Amino acid sequence: MAGAPGAAGQASPEQLAPEQPQQGFLARFLADDQKCQLMLLKTLQTSRSRREAGAAGGAESGGSGSAPGRPGPGSGQLSGETGPDPYVKLLLDAMKRSGCAVNRERHFSCEDCNGNVSGGFDASVSQIVLCQNNIRNQAHMNRVVTHELIHTFDHCRAHVDWFTNVRHLACSEIRAANLSGDCSLVNEIFRLRFGLKQHHQTCVRDRAILSILAVRNVSKEVAEKAVDEVFESCFNDHEPFGRIPHNKTYAKYAHRDFQNRHRYYSNI
C-alpha cells in the first residue's frame, strides 16, 4: 500500500466496477479528509454509540436526533446506508475479547495514496491506513475497514511475519478476501464477473494475489505460488466469524453466534 511500506494492503475492491456515486448533499462540500473521518466514524459506530449520539443531539436541540439542518455523522447523508455494519461490529468485539481493543484515534489514519489502493494495515505501527482519495462512499468505506480489521485481527492473534514471509501475508489476504464481503455476489456482478463454478473460491484467490502485488515488490508467479500453497487451510479459517459471511444477514447471524459462544465459554 502506498504510504505504508510493508503494510498488508488492499487493492481497490471495485477497481473494475463502474463508478457508484452515493454520497449525500453534505459530502459534496467536504474535503477528502473530512469525508474520510465522518465515514469512518459512521462505520465504527455501534448500536450503543448511535443511541448515545442521538440522545446527546436531542438534549442539545431540545428534541430527538441531530439539530435540523446539521446532520450527524451517523445520519446516513453521506450515503444511502443506515445502521451499524455487522461485519465491523463482530470484528471490533473479537479484537476487544482478544485483548486488542481498537481505538479510532490511535489505530486509523486517513491519507492520500498512490494508485488505486483503498487501504492497508501497517504492522510496524499497528495502524490501518484509509486512502481518502480512493474511498468513494460509505459502502466502500465499510468494506475497506472490514478487510483491514481482518488483517488487524490476524496480527493480534498470531505471530504474522508481514515483512519477510509472503506466505503469511498470502494467508491473511485470503482470509480478508473470503470474510470481508469483497467477493460477494453483488460486488462480483458490478465487476461483471459471476456465474462460474466455484466462483467464490476463484474470486478469493484472485483478490488475494492482487492485494499481494499491490503491497509487495514480487512477481505474479511468486504471489500465485504463495497463495496456492496456503489456500486450503487459510480459506477454511473463518475466525472470528465461524462461517463465511456472504452478506450482511450472514454477518448478523455470525455476530449473534459469536456473542452466544462467548457467553457459553464464560459459564463453563
Tab-separated table of C-alpha atoms in Angstrom:
chain	number	residue	atom	x	y	z
A	1	MET	CA	0.000	0.000	0.000
A	2	ALA	CA	1.358	3.401	-0.923
A	3	GLY	CA	2.428	5.467	2.051
A	4	ALA	CA	2.872	2.483	4.365
A	5	PRO	CA	5.869	0.394	3.397
A	6	GLY	CA	5.470	-3.218	4.376
A	7	ALA	CA	1.772	-2.856	5.097
A	8	ALA	CA	-0.697	-5.586	4.320
A	9	GLY	CA	-2.889	-3.705	1.896
A	10	GLN	CA	-5.993	-3.999	-0.203
A	11	ALA	CA	-6.153	-3.250	-3.896
A	12	SER	CA	-9.330	-1.297	-4.572
A	13	PRO	CA	-12.144	-3.875	-4.326
A	14	GLU	CA	-14.126	-2.079	-7.015
A	15	GLN	CA	-11.400	-1.052	-9.403
A	16	LEU	CA	-13.104	-2.813	-12.308
A	17	ALA	CA	-16.599	-1.624	-11.437
A	18	PRO	CA	-18.333	1.485	-12.806
A	19	GLU	CA	-18.453	4.493	-10.538
A	20	GLN	CA	-21.241	4.368	-7.980
A	21	PRO	CA	-21.514	7.886	-6.515
A	22	GLN	CA	-23.715	7.512	-3.443
A	23	GLN	CA	-22.555	10.455	-1.364
A	24	GLY	CA	-25.182	12.751	0.072
A	25	PHE	CA	-25.544	16.511	-0.142
A	26	LEU	CA	-23.221	17.245	2.785
A	27	ALA	CA	-20.347	15.093	1.497
A	28	ARG	CA	-20.050	17.105	-1.720
A	29	PHE	CA	-18.830	20.133	0.246
A	30	LEU	CA	-16.309	18.387	2.492
A	31	ALA	CA	-12.609	17.852	1.884
A	32	ASP	CA	-11.394	14.274	1.430
A	33	ASP	CA	-10.005	14.060	4.962
A	34	GLN	CA	-13.267	15.321	6.472
A	35	LYS	CA	-15.339	12.861	4.439
A	36	CYS	CA	-12.992	10.056	5.401
A	37	GLN	CA	-13.245	10.847	9.115
A	38	LEU	CA	-17.041	11.130	9.006
A	39	MET	CA	-17.472	7.878	7.086
A	40	LEU	CA	-15.040	6.128	9.423
A	41	LEU	CA	-16.960	7.384	12.452
A	42	LYS	CA	-20.178	6.031	10.998
A	43	THR	CA	-18.564	2.676	10.168
A	44	LEU	CA	-17.240	2.232	13.708
A	45	GLN	CA	-20.405	3.280	15.495
A	46	THR	CA	-22.123	0.524	17.446
A	47	SER	CA	-25.816	0.485	18.274
A	48	ARG	CA	-25.000	1.843	21.735
A	49	SER	CA	-22.916	4.738	20.453
A	50	ARG	CA	-25.624	5.626	17.924
A	51	ARG	CA	-28.221	5.779	20.699
A	52	GLU	CA	-25.927	7.901	22.850
A	53	ALA	CA	-25.223	10.247	19.935
A	54	GLY	CA	-28.943	10.572	19.257
A	55	ALA	CA	-29.664	11.296	22.919
A	56	ALA	CA	-26.936	13.934	23.039
A	57	GLY	CA	-28.276	15.558	19.897
A	58	GLY	CA	-31.771	15.607	21.349
A	59	ALA	CA	-30.584	17.214	24.597
A	60	GLU	CA	-28.728	19.931	22.714
A	61	SER	CA	-31.514	20.736	20.267
A	62	GLY	CA	-34.474	20.285	22.590
A	63	GLY	CA	-35.732	17.381	20.523
A	64	SER	CA	-34.615	13.961	19.343
A	65	GLY	CA	-31.705	13.269	16.987
A	66	SER	CA	-29.452	15.851	15.371
A	67	ALA	CA	-30.350	19.500	15.129
A	68	PRO	CA	-32.294	20.426	11.960
A	69	GLY	CA	-30.027	21.183	9.049
A	70	ARG	CA	-26.996	19.742	10.825
A	71	PRO	CA	-26.840	16.017	10.063
A	72	GLY	CA	-24.664	13.960	12.387
A	73	PRO	CA	-22.073	11.523	11.078
A	74	GLY	CA	-24.491	8.637	11.631
A	75	SER	CA	-27.406	10.303	9.844
A	76	GLY	CA	-26.905	8.429	6.574
A	77	GLN	CA	-26.485	11.590	4.498
A	78	LEU	CA	-23.026	10.557	3.350
A	79	SER	CA	-24.628	7.560	1.666
A	80	GLY	CA	-27.850	5.582	1.497
A	81	GLU	CA	-26.728	3.119	4.204
A	82	THR	CA	-28.032	3.174	7.776
A	83	GLY	CA	-27.291	1.187	10.895
A	84	PRO	CA	-24.029	-0.193	12.242
A	85	ASP	CA	-22.111	-2.537	9.950
A	86	PRO	CA	-22.397	-6.134	11.267
A	87	TYR	CA	-19.001	-7.192	9.877
A	88	VAL	CA	-17.275	-4.365	11.742
A	89	LYS	CA	-19.290	-4.920	14.923
A	90	LEU	CA	-18.167	-8.542	15.124
A	91	LEU	CA	-14.530	-7.748	14.389
A	92	LEU	CA	-14.404	-4.964	16.987
A	93	ASP	CA	-15.893	-7.320	19.589
A	94	ALA	CA	-13.430	-10.054	18.645
A	95	MET	CA	-10.474	-7.671	18.868
A	96	LYS	CA	-11.584	-6.462	22.292
A	97	ARG	CA	-12.014	-10.003	23.610
A	98	SER	CA	-8.594	-10.909	22.267
A	99	GLY	CA	-7.016	-8.102	24.284
A	100	CYS	CA	-6.517	-5.788	21.288
A	101	ALA	CA	-9.265	-3.196	21.621
A	102	VAL	CA	-9.407	-0.790	18.671
A	103	ASN	CA	-9.247	2.968	19.191
A	104	ARG	CA	-10.307	5.201	16.315
A	105	GLU	CA	-7.810	7.989	17.010
A	106	ARG	CA	-4.893	5.619	17.590
A	107	HIS	CA	-5.472	2.845	15.055
A	108	PHE	CA	-6.821	4.621	11.950
A	109	SER	CA	-5.277	7.216	9.670
A	110	CYS	CA	-6.898	8.895	6.644
A	111	GLU	CA	-4.256	9.620	3.999
A	112	ASP	CA	-3.852	10.209	0.273
A	113	CYS	CA	-2.475	7.143	-1.508
A	114	ASN	CA	-0.913	6.490	-4.887
A	115	GLY	CA	-2.593	4.277	-7.456
A	116	ASN	CA	-5.901	2.550	-6.850
A	117	VAL	CA	-5.210	1.145	-3.370
A	118	SER	CA	-8.092	1.697	-0.943
A	119	GLY	CA	-6.368	0.957	2.339
A	120	GLY	CA	-3.736	-1.027	4.182
A	121	PHE	CA	-2.634	-2.342	7.541
A	122	ASP	CA	0.768	-1.026	8.651
A	123	ALA	CA	2.003	-3.703	11.058
A	124	SER	CA	5.030	-1.639	12.072
A	125	VAL	CA	2.772	0.814	13.938
A	126	SER	CA	-0.385	-1.349	14.241
A	127	GLN	CA	-2.410	1.155	12.258
A	128	ILE	CA	-4.976	0.954	9.473
A	129	VAL	CA	-4.422	3.464	6.670
A	130	LEU	CA	-7.543	4.549	4.767
A	131	CYS	CA	-6.950	6.019	1.316
A	132	GLN	CA	-9.214	9.035	1.485
A	133	ASN	CA	-8.698	9.916	-2.181
A	134	ASN	CA	-9.854	6.468	-3.345
A	135	ILE	CA	-12.696	5.552	-0.968
A	136	ARG	CA	-15.805	6.658	-2.817
A	137	ASN	CA	-18.757	6.134	-0.485
A	138	GLN	CA	-19.932	4.663	2.808
A	139	ALA	CA	-20.371	1.120	1.479
A	140	HIS	CA	-16.818	1.208	0.136
A	141	MET	CA	-15.523	2.511	3.482
A	142	ASN	CA	-17.299	-0.314	5.326
A	143	ARG	CA	-15.663	-2.951	3.109
A	144	VAL	CA	-12.190	-1.437	3.387
A	145	VAL	CA	-12.405	-1.166	7.182
A	146	THR	CA	-13.684	-4.760	7.394
A	147	HIS	CA	-10.881	-6.021	5.155
A	148	GLU	CA	-8.190	-4.246	7.157
A	149	LEU	CA	-9.685	-5.220	10.528
A	150	ILE	CA	-9.291	-8.858	9.494
A	151	HIS	CA	-5.561	-8.189	8.991
A	152	THR	CA	-5.522	-6.441	12.368
A	153	PHE	CA	-7.247	-9.423	13.999
A	154	ASP	CA	-4.669	-11.764	12.478
A	155	HIS	CA	-1.897	-9.503	13.758
A	156	CYS	CA	-3.420	-9.670	17.240
A	157	ARG	CA	-3.955	-13.431	17.462
A	158	ALA	CA	-0.941	-14.820	15.592
A	159	HIS	CA	2.765	-14.185	15.077
A	160	VAL	CA	2.426	-12.951	11.495
A	161	ASP	CA	5.659	-12.156	9.694
A	162	TRP	CA	4.243	-9.484	7.398
A	163	PHE	CA	7.564	-8.198	6.115
A	164	THR	CA	9.592	-11.235	5.063
A	165	ASN	CA	7.201	-14.204	4.782
A	166	VAL	CA	4.962	-13.827	1.753
A	167	ARG	CA	3.041	-16.981	2.721
A	168	HIS	CA	1.936	-15.314	5.967
A	169	LEU	CA	0.774	-12.285	4.002
A	170	ALA	CA	-0.979	-14.539	1.489
A	171	CYS	CA	-2.882	-16.314	4.255
A	172	SER	CA	-4.194	-13.077	5.735
A	173	GLU	CA	-5.118	-11.745	2.281
A	174	ILE	CA	-7.050	-14.962	1.558
A	175	ARG	CA	-8.928	-14.609	4.828
A	176	ALA	CA	-9.649	-10.927	4.225
A	177	ALA	CA	-10.999	-11.539	0.722
A	178	ASN	CA	-13.033	-14.516	1.936
A	179	LEU	CA	-14.594	-12.968	5.039
A	180	SER	CA	-14.936	-9.245	4.296
A	181	GLY	CA	-17.589	-9.391	1.587
A	182	ASP	CA	-15.061	-8.468	-1.135
A	183	CYS	CA	-16.261	-11.466	-3.136
A	184	SER	CA	-19.987	-11.080	-2.535
A	185	LEU	CA	-22.282	-11.750	-5.466
A	186	VAL	CA	-23.239	-8.060	-5.658
A	187	ASN	CA	-19.605	-6.934	-5.878
A	188	GLU	CA	-18.817	-9.562	-8.489
A	189	ILE	CA	-21.819	-8.522	-10.601
A	190	PHE	CA	-20.512	-4.923	-10.570
A	191	ARG	CA	-17.157	-6.294	-11.719
A	192	LEU	CA	-19.006	-8.223	-14.471
A	193	ARG	CA	-17.550	-11.473	-13.133
A	194	PHE	CA	-20.026	-14.064	-11.938
A	195	GLY	CA	-21.690	-17.365	-12.768
A	196	LEU	CA	-18.583	-19.564	-12.838
A	197	LYS	CA	-18.318	-22.853	-10.962
A	198	GLN	CA	-16.705	-22.349	-7.541
A	199	HIS	CA	-16.600	-18.667	-8.334
A	200	HIS	CA	-16.248	-17.549	-4.707
A	201	GLN	CA	-13.006	-19.509	-4.311
A	202	THR	CA	-11.719	-18.152	-7.624
A	203	CYS	CA	-12.545	-14.589	-6.571
A	204	VAL	CA	-10.813	-15.021	-3.204
A	205	ARG	CA	-7.690	-16.398	-4.862
A	206	ASP	CA	-7.574	-13.650	-7.494
A	207	ARG	CA	-8.107	-10.839	-4.997
A	208	ALA	CA	-5.506	-12.209	-2.604
A	209	ILE	CA	-2.971	-12.243	-5.444
A	210	LEU	CA	-3.912	-8.675	-6.450
A	211	SER	CA	-3.526	-7.477	-2.872
A	212	ILE	CA	-0.066	-9.043	-2.545
A	213	LEU	CA	1.047	-7.446	-5.807
A	214	ALA	CA	-0.287	-4.073	-4.608
A	215	VAL	CA	1.907	-4.049	-1.495
A	216	ARG	CA	4.923	-6.240	-2.306
A	217	ASN	CA	7.550	-5.962	-4.993
A	218	VAL	CA	7.230	-9.591	-6.076
A	219	SER	CA	6.357	-11.237	-9.375
A	220	LYS	CA	2.882	-12.533	-10.123
A	221	GLU	CA	4.304	-16.056	-10.143
A	222	VAL	CA	5.651	-15.659	-6.580
A	223	ALA	CA	2.309	-14.252	-5.390
A	224	GLU	CA	0.359	-17.057	-7.047
A	225	LYS	CA	2.649	-19.727	-5.584
A	226	ALA	CA	2.302	-18.302	-2.062
A	227	VAL	CA	-1.490	-18.125	-2.317
A	228	ASP	CA	-1.814	-21.648	-3.716
A	229	GLU	CA	0.430	-23.130	-1.026
A	230	VAL	CA	-1.708	-21.878	1.860
A	231	PHE	CA	-5.095	-21.545	0.181
A	232	GLU	CA	-6.926	-24.577	1.574
A	233	SER	CA	-6.075	-24.039	5.233
A	234	CYS	CA	-6.491	-20.255	5.158
A	235	PHE	CA	-9.706	-20.319	3.122
A	236	ASN	CA	-11.216	-22.661	5.736
A	237	ASP	CA	-10.121	-20.489	8.664
A	238	HIS	CA	-13.272	-18.469	9.335
A	239	GLU	CA	-12.355	-16.895	12.665
A	240	PRO	CA	-13.827	-14.842	14.221
A	241	PHE	CA	-16.961	-15.240	12.080
A	242	GLY	CA	-17.272	-19.014	12.363
A	243	ARG	CA	-18.652	-19.097	8.795
A	244	ILE	CA	-18.271	-17.255	5.508
A	245	PRO	CA	-20.479	-14.153	5.875
A	246	HIS	CA	-21.637	-13.842	2.267
A	247	ASN	CA	-23.800	-10.807	3.070
A	248	LYS	CA	-24.909	-8.637	5.985
A	249	THR	CA	-27.586	-11.106	7.051
A	250	TYR	CA	-24.978	-13.852	7.399
A	251	ALA	CA	-22.716	-11.390	9.240
A	252	LYS	CA	-25.501	-10.593	11.720
A	253	TYR	CA	-26.041	-14.310	12.379
A	254	ALA	CA	-22.289	-14.744	12.814
A	255	HIS	CA	-22.186	-11.891	15.324
A	256	ARG	CA	-25.072	-13.401	17.289
A	257	ASP	CA	-23.350	-16.797	17.354
A	258	PHE	CA	-20.059	-15.178	18.366
A	259	GLN	CA	-21.736	-13.479	21.328
A	260	ASN	CA	-23.533	-16.687	22.353
A	261	ARG	CA	-20.306	-18.701	22.052
A	262	HIS	CA	-18.531	-16.249	24.339
A	263	ARG	CA	-21.344	-16.444	26.903
A	264	TYR	CA	-21.228	-20.253	26.782
A	265	TYR	CA	-17.492	-20.474	27.460
A	266	SER	CA	-17.780	-17.810	30.165
A	267	ASN	CA	-20.234	-20.038	32.053
A	268	ILE	CA	-18.170	-23.226	31.906
